[in-house]
Each structure stands twice: as structure tokens, then as C-alpha cells.
Short mmCIF file of C-alpha atoms in Angstrom, two decimals:
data_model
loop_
_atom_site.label_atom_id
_atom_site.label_comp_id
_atom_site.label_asym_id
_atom_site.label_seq_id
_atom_site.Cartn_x
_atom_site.Cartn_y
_atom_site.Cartn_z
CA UNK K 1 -11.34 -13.31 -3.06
CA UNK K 2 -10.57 -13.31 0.85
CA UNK K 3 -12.30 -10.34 2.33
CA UNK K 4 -10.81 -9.13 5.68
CA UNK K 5 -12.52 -6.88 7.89
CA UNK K 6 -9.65 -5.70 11.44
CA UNK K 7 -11.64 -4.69 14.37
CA UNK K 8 -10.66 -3.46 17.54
CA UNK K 9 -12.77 -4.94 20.07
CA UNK K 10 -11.33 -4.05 23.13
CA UNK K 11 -10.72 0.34 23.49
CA UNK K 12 -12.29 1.12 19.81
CA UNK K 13 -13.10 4.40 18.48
CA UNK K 14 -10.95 6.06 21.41
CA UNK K 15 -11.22 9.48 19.37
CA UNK K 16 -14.70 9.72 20.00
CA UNK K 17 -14.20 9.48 23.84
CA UNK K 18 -14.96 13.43 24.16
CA UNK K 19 -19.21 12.67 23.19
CA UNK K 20 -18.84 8.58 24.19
CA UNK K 21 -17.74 6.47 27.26
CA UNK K 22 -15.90 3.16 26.63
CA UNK K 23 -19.45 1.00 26.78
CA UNK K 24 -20.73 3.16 24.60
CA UNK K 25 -17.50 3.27 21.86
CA UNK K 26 -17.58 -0.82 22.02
CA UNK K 27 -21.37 -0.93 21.15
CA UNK K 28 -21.51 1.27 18.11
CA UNK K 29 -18.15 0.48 17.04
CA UNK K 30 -19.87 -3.03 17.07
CA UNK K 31 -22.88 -1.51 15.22
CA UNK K 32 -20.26 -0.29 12.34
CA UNK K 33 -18.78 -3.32 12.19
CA UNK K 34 -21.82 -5.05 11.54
CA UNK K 35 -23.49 -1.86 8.75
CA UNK K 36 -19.83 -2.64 6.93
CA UNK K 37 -20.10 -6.80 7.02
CA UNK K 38 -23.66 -6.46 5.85
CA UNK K 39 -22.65 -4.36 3.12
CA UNK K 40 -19.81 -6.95 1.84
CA UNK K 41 -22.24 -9.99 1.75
CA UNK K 42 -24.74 -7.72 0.00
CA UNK K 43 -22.15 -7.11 -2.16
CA UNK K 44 -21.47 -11.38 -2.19
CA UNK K 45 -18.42 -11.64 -0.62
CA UNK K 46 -17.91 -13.73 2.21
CA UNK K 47 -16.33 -11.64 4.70
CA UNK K 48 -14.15 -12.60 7.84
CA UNK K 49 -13.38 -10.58 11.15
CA UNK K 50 -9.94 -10.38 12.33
CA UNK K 51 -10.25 -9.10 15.69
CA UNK K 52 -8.01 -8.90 18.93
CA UNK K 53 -10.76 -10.20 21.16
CA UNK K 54 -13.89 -12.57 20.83
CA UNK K 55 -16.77 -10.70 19.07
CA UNK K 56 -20.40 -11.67 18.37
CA UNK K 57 -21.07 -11.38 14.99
CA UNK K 58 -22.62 -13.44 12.14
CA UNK K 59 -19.01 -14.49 9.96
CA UNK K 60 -16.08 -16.49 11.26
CA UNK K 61 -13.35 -14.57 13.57
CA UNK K 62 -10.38 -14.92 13.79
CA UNK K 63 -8.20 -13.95 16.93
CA UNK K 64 -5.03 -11.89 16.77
CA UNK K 65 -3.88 -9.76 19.11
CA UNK K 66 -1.31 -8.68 16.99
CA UNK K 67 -1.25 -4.30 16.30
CA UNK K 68 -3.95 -3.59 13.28
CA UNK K 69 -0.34 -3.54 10.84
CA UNK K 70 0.68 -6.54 12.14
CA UNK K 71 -2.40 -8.45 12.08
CA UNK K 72 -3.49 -7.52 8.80
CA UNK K 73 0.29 -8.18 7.65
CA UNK K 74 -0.51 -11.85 9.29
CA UNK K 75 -3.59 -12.53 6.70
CA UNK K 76 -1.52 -10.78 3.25
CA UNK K 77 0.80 -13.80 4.62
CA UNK K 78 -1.66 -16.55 4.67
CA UNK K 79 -3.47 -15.90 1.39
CA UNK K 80 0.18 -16.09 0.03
CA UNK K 81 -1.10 -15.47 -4.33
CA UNK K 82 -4.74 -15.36 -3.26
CA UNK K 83 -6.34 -11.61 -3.84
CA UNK K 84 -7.29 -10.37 -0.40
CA UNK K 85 -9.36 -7.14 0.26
CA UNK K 86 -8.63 -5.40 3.37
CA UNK K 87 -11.88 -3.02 4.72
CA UNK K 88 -12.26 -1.21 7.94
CA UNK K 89 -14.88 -1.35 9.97
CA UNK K 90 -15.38 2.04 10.60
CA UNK K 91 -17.07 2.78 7.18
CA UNK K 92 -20.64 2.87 8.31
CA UNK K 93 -21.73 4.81 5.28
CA UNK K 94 -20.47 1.70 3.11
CA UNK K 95 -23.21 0.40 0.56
CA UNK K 96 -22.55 -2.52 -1.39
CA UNK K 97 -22.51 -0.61 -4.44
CA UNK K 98 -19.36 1.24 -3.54
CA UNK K 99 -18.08 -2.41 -2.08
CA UNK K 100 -18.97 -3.78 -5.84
CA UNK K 101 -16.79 -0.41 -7.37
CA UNK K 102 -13.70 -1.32 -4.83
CA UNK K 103 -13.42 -4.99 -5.70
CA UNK K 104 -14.04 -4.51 -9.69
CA UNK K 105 -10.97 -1.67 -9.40
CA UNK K 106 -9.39 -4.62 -7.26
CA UNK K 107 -10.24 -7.27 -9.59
CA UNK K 108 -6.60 -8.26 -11.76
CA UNK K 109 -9.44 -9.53 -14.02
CA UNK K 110 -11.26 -6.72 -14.82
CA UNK K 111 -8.65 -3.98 -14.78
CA UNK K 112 -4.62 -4.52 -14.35
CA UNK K 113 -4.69 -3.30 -11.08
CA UNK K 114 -2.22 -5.58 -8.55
CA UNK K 115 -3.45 -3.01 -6.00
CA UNK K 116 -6.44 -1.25 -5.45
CA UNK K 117 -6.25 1.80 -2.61
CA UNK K 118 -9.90 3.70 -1.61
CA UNK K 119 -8.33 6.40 0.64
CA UNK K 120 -9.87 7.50 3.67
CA UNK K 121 -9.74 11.29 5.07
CA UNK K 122 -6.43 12.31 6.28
CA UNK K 123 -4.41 9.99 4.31
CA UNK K 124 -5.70 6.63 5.29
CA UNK K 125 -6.68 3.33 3.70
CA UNK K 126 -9.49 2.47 4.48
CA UNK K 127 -10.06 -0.47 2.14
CA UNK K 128 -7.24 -2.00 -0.25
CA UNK K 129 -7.23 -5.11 -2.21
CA UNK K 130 -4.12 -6.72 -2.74
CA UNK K 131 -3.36 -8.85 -5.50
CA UNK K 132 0.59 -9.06 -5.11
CA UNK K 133 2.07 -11.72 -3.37
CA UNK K 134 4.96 -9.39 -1.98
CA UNK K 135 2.65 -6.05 -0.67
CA UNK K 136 2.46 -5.53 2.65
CA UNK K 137 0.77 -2.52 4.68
CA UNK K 138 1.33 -0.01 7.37
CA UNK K 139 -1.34 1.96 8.77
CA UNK K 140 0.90 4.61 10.65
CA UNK K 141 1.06 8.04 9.96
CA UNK K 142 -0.07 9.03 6.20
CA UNK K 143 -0.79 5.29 4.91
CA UNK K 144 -2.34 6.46 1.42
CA UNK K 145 0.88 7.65 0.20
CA UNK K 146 3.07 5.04 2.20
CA UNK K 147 0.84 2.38 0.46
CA UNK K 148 1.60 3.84 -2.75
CA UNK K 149 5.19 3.92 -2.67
CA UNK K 150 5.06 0.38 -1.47
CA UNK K 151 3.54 -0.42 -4.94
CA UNK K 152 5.93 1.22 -6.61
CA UNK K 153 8.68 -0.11 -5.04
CA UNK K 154 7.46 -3.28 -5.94
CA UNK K 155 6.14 -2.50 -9.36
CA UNK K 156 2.62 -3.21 -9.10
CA UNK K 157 -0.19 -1.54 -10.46
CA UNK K 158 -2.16 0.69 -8.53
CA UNK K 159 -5.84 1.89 -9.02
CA UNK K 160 -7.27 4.33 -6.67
CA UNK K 161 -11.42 3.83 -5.89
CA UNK K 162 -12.88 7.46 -5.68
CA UNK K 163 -15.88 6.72 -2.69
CA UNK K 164 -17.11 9.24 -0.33
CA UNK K 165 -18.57 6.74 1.39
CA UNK K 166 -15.51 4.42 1.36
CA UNK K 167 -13.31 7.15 2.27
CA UNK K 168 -15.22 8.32 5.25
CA UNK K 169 -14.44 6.26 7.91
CA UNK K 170 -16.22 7.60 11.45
CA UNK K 171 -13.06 8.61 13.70
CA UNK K 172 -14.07 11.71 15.00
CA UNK K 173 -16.86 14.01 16.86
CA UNK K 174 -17.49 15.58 13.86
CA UNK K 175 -17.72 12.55 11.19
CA UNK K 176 -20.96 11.31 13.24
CA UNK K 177 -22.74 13.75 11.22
CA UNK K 178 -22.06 11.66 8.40
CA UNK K 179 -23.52 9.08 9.85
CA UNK K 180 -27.00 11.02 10.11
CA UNK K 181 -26.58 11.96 6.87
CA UNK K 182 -25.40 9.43 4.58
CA UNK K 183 -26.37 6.33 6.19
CA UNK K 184 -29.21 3.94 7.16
CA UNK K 185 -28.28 1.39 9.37
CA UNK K 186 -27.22 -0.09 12.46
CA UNK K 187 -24.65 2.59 13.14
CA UNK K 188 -27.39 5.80 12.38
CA UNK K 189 -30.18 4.01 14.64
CA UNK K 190 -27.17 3.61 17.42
CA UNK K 191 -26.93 6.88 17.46
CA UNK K 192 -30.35 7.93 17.21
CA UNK K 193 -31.49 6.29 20.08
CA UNK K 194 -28.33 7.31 21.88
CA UNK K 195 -29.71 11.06 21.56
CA UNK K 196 -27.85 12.35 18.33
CA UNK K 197 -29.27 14.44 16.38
CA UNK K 198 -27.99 17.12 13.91
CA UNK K 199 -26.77 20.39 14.30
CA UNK K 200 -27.15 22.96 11.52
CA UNK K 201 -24.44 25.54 12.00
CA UNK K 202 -22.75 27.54 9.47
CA UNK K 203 -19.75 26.06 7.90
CA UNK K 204 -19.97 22.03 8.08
CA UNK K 205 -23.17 20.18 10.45
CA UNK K 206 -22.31 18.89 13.48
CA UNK K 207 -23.86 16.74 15.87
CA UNK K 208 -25.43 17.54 19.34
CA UNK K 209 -27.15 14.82 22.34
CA UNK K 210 -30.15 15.58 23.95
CA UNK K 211 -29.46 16.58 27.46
CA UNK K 212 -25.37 17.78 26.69
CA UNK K 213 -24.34 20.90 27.25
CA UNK I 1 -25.20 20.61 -20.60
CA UNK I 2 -24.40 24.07 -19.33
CA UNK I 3 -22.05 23.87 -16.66
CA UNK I 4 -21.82 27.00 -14.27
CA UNK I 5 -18.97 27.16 -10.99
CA UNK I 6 -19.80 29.67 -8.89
CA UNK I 7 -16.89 31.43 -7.37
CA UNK I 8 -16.46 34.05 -4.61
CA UNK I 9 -13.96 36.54 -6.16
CA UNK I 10 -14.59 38.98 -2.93
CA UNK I 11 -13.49 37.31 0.41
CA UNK I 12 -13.10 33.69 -1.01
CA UNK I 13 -12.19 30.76 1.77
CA UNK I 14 -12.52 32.88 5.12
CA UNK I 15 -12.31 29.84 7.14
CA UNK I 16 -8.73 29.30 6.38
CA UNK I 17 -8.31 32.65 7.66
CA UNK I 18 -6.34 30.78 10.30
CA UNK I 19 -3.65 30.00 7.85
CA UNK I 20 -4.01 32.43 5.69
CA UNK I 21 -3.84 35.80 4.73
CA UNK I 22 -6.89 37.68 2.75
CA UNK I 23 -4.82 38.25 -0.10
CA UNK I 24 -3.46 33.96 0.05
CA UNK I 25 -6.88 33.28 0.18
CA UNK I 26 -7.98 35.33 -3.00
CA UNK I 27 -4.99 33.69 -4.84
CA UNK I 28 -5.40 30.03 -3.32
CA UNK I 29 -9.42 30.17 -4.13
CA UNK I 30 -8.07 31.11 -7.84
CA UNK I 31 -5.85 28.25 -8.31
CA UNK I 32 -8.72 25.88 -6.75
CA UNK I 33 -11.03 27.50 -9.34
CA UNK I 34 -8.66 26.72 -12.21
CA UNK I 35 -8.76 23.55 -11.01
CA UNK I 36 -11.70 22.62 -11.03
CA UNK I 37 -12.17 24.73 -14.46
CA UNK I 38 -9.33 22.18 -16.16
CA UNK I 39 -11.03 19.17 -14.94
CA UNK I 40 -14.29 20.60 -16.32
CA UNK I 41 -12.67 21.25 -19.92
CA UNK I 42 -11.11 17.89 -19.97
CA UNK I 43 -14.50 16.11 -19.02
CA UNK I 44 -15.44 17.80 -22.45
CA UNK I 45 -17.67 20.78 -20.92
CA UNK I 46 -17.32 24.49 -21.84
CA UNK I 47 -17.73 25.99 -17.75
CA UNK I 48 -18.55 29.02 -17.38
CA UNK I 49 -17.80 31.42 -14.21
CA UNK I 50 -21.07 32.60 -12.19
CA UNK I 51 -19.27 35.35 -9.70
CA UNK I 52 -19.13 38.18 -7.80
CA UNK I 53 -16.55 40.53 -8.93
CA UNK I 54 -14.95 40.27 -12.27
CA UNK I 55 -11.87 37.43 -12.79
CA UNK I 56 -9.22 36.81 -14.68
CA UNK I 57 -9.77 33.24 -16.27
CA UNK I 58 -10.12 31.60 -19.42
CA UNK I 59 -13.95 30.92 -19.73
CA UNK I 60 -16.71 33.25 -19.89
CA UNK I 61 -17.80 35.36 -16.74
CA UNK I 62 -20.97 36.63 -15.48
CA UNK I 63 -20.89 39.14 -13.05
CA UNK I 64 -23.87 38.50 -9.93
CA UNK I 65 -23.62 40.19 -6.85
CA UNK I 66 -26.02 37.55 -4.91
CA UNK I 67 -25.09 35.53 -2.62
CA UNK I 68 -23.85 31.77 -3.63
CA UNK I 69 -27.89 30.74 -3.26
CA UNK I 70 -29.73 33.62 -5.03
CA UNK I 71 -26.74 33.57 -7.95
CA UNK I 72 -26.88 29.86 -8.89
CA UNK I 73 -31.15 29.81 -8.72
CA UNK I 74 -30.64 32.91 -10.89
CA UNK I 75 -28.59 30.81 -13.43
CA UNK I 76 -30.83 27.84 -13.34
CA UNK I 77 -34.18 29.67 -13.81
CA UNK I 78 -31.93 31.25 -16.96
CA UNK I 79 -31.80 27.49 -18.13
CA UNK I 80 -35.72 26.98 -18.13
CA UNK I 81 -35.79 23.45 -19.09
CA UNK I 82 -31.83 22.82 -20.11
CA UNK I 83 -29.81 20.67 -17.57
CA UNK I 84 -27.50 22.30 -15.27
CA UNK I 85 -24.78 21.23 -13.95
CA UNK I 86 -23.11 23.46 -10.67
CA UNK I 87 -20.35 22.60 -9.68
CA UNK I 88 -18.26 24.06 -6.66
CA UNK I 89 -14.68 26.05 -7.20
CA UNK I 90 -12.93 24.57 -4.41
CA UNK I 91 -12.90 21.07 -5.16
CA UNK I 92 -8.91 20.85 -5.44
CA UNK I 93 -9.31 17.25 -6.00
CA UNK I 94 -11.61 16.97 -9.04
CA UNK I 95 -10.75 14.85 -11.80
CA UNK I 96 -11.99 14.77 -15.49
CA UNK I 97 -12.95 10.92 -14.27
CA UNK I 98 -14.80 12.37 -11.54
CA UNK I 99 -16.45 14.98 -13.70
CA UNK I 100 -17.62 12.04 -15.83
CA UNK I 101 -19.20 10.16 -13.34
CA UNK I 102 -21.24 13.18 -12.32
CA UNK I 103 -22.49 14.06 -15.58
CA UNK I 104 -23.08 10.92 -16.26
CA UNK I 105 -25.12 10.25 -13.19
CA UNK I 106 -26.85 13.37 -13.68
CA UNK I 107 -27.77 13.03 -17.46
CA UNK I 108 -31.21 11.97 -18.19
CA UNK I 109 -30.33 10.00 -21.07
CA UNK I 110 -28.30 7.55 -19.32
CA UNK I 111 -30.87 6.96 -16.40
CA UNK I 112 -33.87 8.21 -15.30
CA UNK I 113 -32.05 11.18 -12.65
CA UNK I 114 -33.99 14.30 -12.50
CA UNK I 115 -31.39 15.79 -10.05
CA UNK I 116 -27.80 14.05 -9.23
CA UNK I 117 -26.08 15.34 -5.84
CA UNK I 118 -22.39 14.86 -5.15
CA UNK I 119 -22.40 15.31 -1.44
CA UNK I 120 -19.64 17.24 0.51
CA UNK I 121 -18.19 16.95 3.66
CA UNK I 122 -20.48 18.14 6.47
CA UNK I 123 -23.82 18.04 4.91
CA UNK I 124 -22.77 20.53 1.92
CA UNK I 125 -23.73 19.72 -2.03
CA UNK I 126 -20.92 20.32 -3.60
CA UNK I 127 -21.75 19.50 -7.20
CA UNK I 128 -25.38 18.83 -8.81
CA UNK I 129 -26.65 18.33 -12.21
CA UNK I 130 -30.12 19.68 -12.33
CA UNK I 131 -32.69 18.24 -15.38
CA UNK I 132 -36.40 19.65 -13.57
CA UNK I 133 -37.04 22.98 -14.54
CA UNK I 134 -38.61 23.82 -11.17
CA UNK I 135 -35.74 22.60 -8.64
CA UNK I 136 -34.34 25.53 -7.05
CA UNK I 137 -31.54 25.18 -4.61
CA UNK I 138 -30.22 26.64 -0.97
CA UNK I 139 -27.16 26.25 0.32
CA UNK I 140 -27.57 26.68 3.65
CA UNK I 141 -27.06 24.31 6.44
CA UNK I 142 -27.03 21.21 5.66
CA UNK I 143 -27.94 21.98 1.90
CA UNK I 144 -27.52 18.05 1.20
CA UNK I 145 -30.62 17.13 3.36
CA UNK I 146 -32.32 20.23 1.65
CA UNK I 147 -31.63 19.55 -1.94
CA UNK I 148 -33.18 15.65 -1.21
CA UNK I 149 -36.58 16.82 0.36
CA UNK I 150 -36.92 19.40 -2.47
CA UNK I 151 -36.34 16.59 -4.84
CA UNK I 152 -38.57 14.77 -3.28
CA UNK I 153 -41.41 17.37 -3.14
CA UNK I 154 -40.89 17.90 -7.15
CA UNK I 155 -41.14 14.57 -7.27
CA UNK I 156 -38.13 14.54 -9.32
CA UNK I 157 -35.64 11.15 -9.21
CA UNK I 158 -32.64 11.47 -7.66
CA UNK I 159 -29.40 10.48 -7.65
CA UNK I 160 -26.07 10.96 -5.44
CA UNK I 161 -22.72 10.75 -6.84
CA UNK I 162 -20.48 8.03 -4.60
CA UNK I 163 -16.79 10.96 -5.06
CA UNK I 164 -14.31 11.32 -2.56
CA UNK I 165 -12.71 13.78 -5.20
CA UNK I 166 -16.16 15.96 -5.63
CA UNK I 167 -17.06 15.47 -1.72
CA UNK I 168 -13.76 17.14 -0.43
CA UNK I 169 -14.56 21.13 -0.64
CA UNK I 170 -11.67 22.97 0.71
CA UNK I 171 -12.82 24.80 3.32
CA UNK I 172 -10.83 24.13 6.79
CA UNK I 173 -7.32 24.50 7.59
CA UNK I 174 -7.42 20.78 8.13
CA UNK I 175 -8.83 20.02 4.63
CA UNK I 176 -5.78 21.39 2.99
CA UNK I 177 -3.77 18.02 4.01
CA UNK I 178 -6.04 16.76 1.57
CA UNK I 179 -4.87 18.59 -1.28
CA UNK I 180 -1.30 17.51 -0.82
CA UNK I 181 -2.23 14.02 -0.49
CA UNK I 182 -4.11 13.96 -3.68
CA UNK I 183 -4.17 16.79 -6.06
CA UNK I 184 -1.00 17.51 -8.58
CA UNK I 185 -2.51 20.78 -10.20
CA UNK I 186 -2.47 24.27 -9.01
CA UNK I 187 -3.69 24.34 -5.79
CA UNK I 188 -0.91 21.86 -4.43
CA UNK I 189 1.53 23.67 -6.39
CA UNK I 190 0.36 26.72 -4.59
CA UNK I 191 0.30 25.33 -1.51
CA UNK I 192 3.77 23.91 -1.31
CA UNK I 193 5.12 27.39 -2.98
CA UNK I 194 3.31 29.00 0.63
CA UNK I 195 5.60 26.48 2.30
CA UNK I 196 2.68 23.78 3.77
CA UNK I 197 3.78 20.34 3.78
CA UNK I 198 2.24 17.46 5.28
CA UNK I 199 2.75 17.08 9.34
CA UNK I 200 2.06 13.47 9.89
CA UNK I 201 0.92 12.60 13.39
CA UNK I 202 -1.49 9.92 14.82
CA UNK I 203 -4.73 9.97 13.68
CA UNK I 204 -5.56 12.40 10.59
CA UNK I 205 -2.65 14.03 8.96
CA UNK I 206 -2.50 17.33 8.98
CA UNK I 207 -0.29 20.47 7.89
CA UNK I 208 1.98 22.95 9.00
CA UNK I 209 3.57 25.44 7.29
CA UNK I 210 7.20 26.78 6.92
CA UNK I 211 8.43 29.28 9.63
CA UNK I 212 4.84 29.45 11.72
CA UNK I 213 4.71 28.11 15.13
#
């Protein structure tokens, strides 16, 4: 199976401009990136990066400077009947056990899914595999449910992976406490030694960094 | 297994006070409790309700005027050395599969867990099955972190639940996009009957409501 991982490597992770500058958004976007690649060899896939710029990383990139839809639309093209899974880079709580659940849901072997969606928070995809020839995505607006009428327009199978940790990708202020959490990598020591550290309130933890207001 | 949801009958859901009214949030937390109540019955349990006012629902009720913390430690020193399962009554998105998973993670027959956690959103445990007879939970802050280091003290094995569907409590205004994304029961019934829909922007999708601002 070709696995695909889009990344942004030029203004990532502009969301979390309010606690980050843009140096800082490249690096642990970059740090993510690497936490989710690790996780899909772990998981023994070979994965590649489709990027929009050069990036340093361990797998083969590819260049496209194509929009994420357009991009990713670009690589459902070239594997024409080949299964491809699609996973963000953003997932920095991603283990390869919960890579292992999303590609045995994906797996036309295994199960008679032609399309396997793990959704992310606020009705995004934030890793598919696609096993018909004819699906193609779009990431705008609520994707989850646009990516489900897609399959049913074309009358393929769909099989829905039920991962916290592949459904929380890090967009926001708030998701770095996940990060702290939930995970133990790259992306957790980035922010660590950036000066992140939890913060207990009531309601849902947040984050604070040493010397902010 | 016995299965206890604790549910606030009193002033349920006071962070969607934003949204809405004391009385919509009484009847909203209801039809999240059935919920999660159906999903339980389907999964093959007999829940029963551990709250704080008498309710009107279709499994047995006992009446504790603790708080959340001091009700469900009440129930599980009740259990001596039975497994417990506690599972939260606003998780709109629960499935019988999800249930599953979760009891099967937490049951000491089929592995060697002591304690399974299904993490929430923000650092909250939002379902556990409990097999030591001397772990005792709190729920405050970030309850998650808690409930590992008191595993870990009782040297008791644990293990966490990978559920979007158990780690989505709905607790913010924001969270109820969630529901309409991915439930089909009550709750999203009752939601679109208030007149919320989906209001699809960039980034997350949220909601908005019928004749507010």
C-alpha cells in the first residue's frame, strides 16, 4: 500500500501563531511530521512526504506545490487501482498501533471497506485509505461528511476507524495539551524544551510557557 | 461487570450555558444520558444510574448527593473486589462497538489490565473499567494524568482505550459540532429540534443555531 503523508513546509500550523512565531511553527510542525512518519514505519509501511517545499527528513519527498486537495488529488491519480493511505502530519499522538487499526479497516482484504475515514475533530480527515480507483478528496470545510458522500456517490464501502489519537490532530492553542498528555516523542520534547508545560484549570487542561503572561 | 454512569440531574452541562438555557441543558444532558445508556444495553451490560436527584430512565437509580468524585469512589468501594466499569453520560458519540472495545480492554480475562482508561478531551477520563479493589479515582484536573500515577502506585496494569467516540465528552459549545457530525441518536435529534446545524467555516466546524445572532 502507498502511504502518503501532505506537509506544509512553508507557513504550517498558522493557528497556533497566538503561543508560536513562524520559526517556531516550521520546527515543531517538522517535529510532528517526523513523531507521525516514525509511527508508520513502526507500523511497516513505507511512508512518503508530499510536501510544497524541500524538507529534511528520513523517506523520499516529493514536491508539489499544488493546495493540500490538489496535491493529495495528484497522488489518488498516480496510484491509479493501487490502495493509497492518506495521513496528516499533524497527528503527533499517532502510535503505530492505531496506524496498524487504520490500515486493517483500510485493508479491501481484511474487511470490504473501499474506503476507510479516521475523522479528526471538527469534521476532518485526518487519515483515509482509499481503495477506489474513482475517490477523490477535499479537505475544505466539513471533509468527514463531504468524504462520505463522495463514497456514496460512488458506491464504495466505507469503514470509519474510531482513534483518539488519530482523530486529534494538533491545530490549535488548546490541542498542545494533548501533546503533554498523550504523547512521547519528538513533538512533546519540542515543546518541553520550548517552555510548555500544563495547566490544570477547571473544565479541560491547557497549556502555559514559562515566562508568558 | 457492573457498569455505573454517573449523571448530574441538578445543573447538568453548565458550560454550554452559552448556548443554552438551564432547562435545554437538563433536557440535552438527558438525551446524552440515554445515549450513552442504549449503547451500554446493546454492548450487553445492564447500566445502572449513580446520580444526584432522582430521573426518569429505564435502568435502576441510586440517589448520591456527592459530588461526581466522592459518588463514583462510593460505588466502587460498594464493588469490593467486582470490576467496575464508569462510564461518563455525555458521551453523545458512544457506540455499542466502542463499548466493546472498552470492556474488552478493561476485562481481566482477556489481558492482564488492572485498570483500562478511555481518555477525554483535555486531560479528562471519560470511561474506566476498574478490576483492583483499592483504585480510587478523582476527577479533578487533569484526572487522566491522575488515574495513571494512582495506577501506577497500586501497581496495578494499565491500559488506555485508543476511542474518538468515548474521548469526545460534550462539554463546550464547540463540542456540540461533534454530535451532528457523528451521532444519529437522541442527542442529535435534540439538537437539530433546538435548531443547531452545522456552520462550516475554515478550520474546525462549528455551530450556530436558528434565529441567534
Amino acid at each position: 500500500m502507498r502511504v502518503v503523508v501532505p506537509f506544509d513546509a512553508r507557513d504550517p500550523k498558522t493557528r497556533l501563531a497566538p503561543v508560536l512565531d513562524p520559526e517556531e511553527r516550521r520546527g515543531f510542525a517538522l517535529a510532528m511530521c517526523r513523531d507521525v512518519l516514525d509511527a508508520l514505519a513502526a507500523a511497516g509501511t513505507s511512508p512518503h512526504l508530499l510536501a510544497n517545499a524541500p524538507v529534511d527528513v528520513d523517506v523520499p519527498v516529493t514536491v508539489d506545490d499544488r493546495d493540500l486537495t490538489g496535491a493529495v488529488n495528484g497522488a489518488l491519480a498516480d496510484a491509479g487501482a493501487d490502495e493509497v493511505a492518506v495521513v496528516m502530519a499533524d497527528l503527533a499522538l499517532v502510535t503505530p498501533g492505531a496506524v496498524e487499526r487504520l490500515l486493517q479497516t483500510g485493508s479491501s482484504v481484511a474487511t470490504d471497506a473501499e474506503v476507510a475515514i479516521a475523522p479528526g475533530l471538527g469534521g476532518g480527515t485526518n487519515a483515509l485509505v482509499v481503495g477506489h480507483p474513482s475517490f477523490r478528496v477535499d479537505y475544505h470545510g466539513a471533509s468527514v461528511r463531504d468524504h462520505r458522500r463522495t463514497a456514496r456517490t460512488l458506491d464504495a464501502a466505507v469503514r470509519e476507524v474510531d482513534s483518539f489519537r488519530l482523530a486529534t490532530d494538533i491545530d490549535e492553542p488548546s490541542d498542545l495539551a494533548e501533546v503533554l498528555l498523550h504523547a512521547d516523542g519528538r513533538s512533546r520534547d519540542w515543546l518541553r524544551r520550548a517552555g510548555f508545560e500544563l495547566a490544570v484549570t477547571d473544565g479541560r487542561v491547557g497549556v502555559a510557557r514559562d515566562g508568558a503572561d
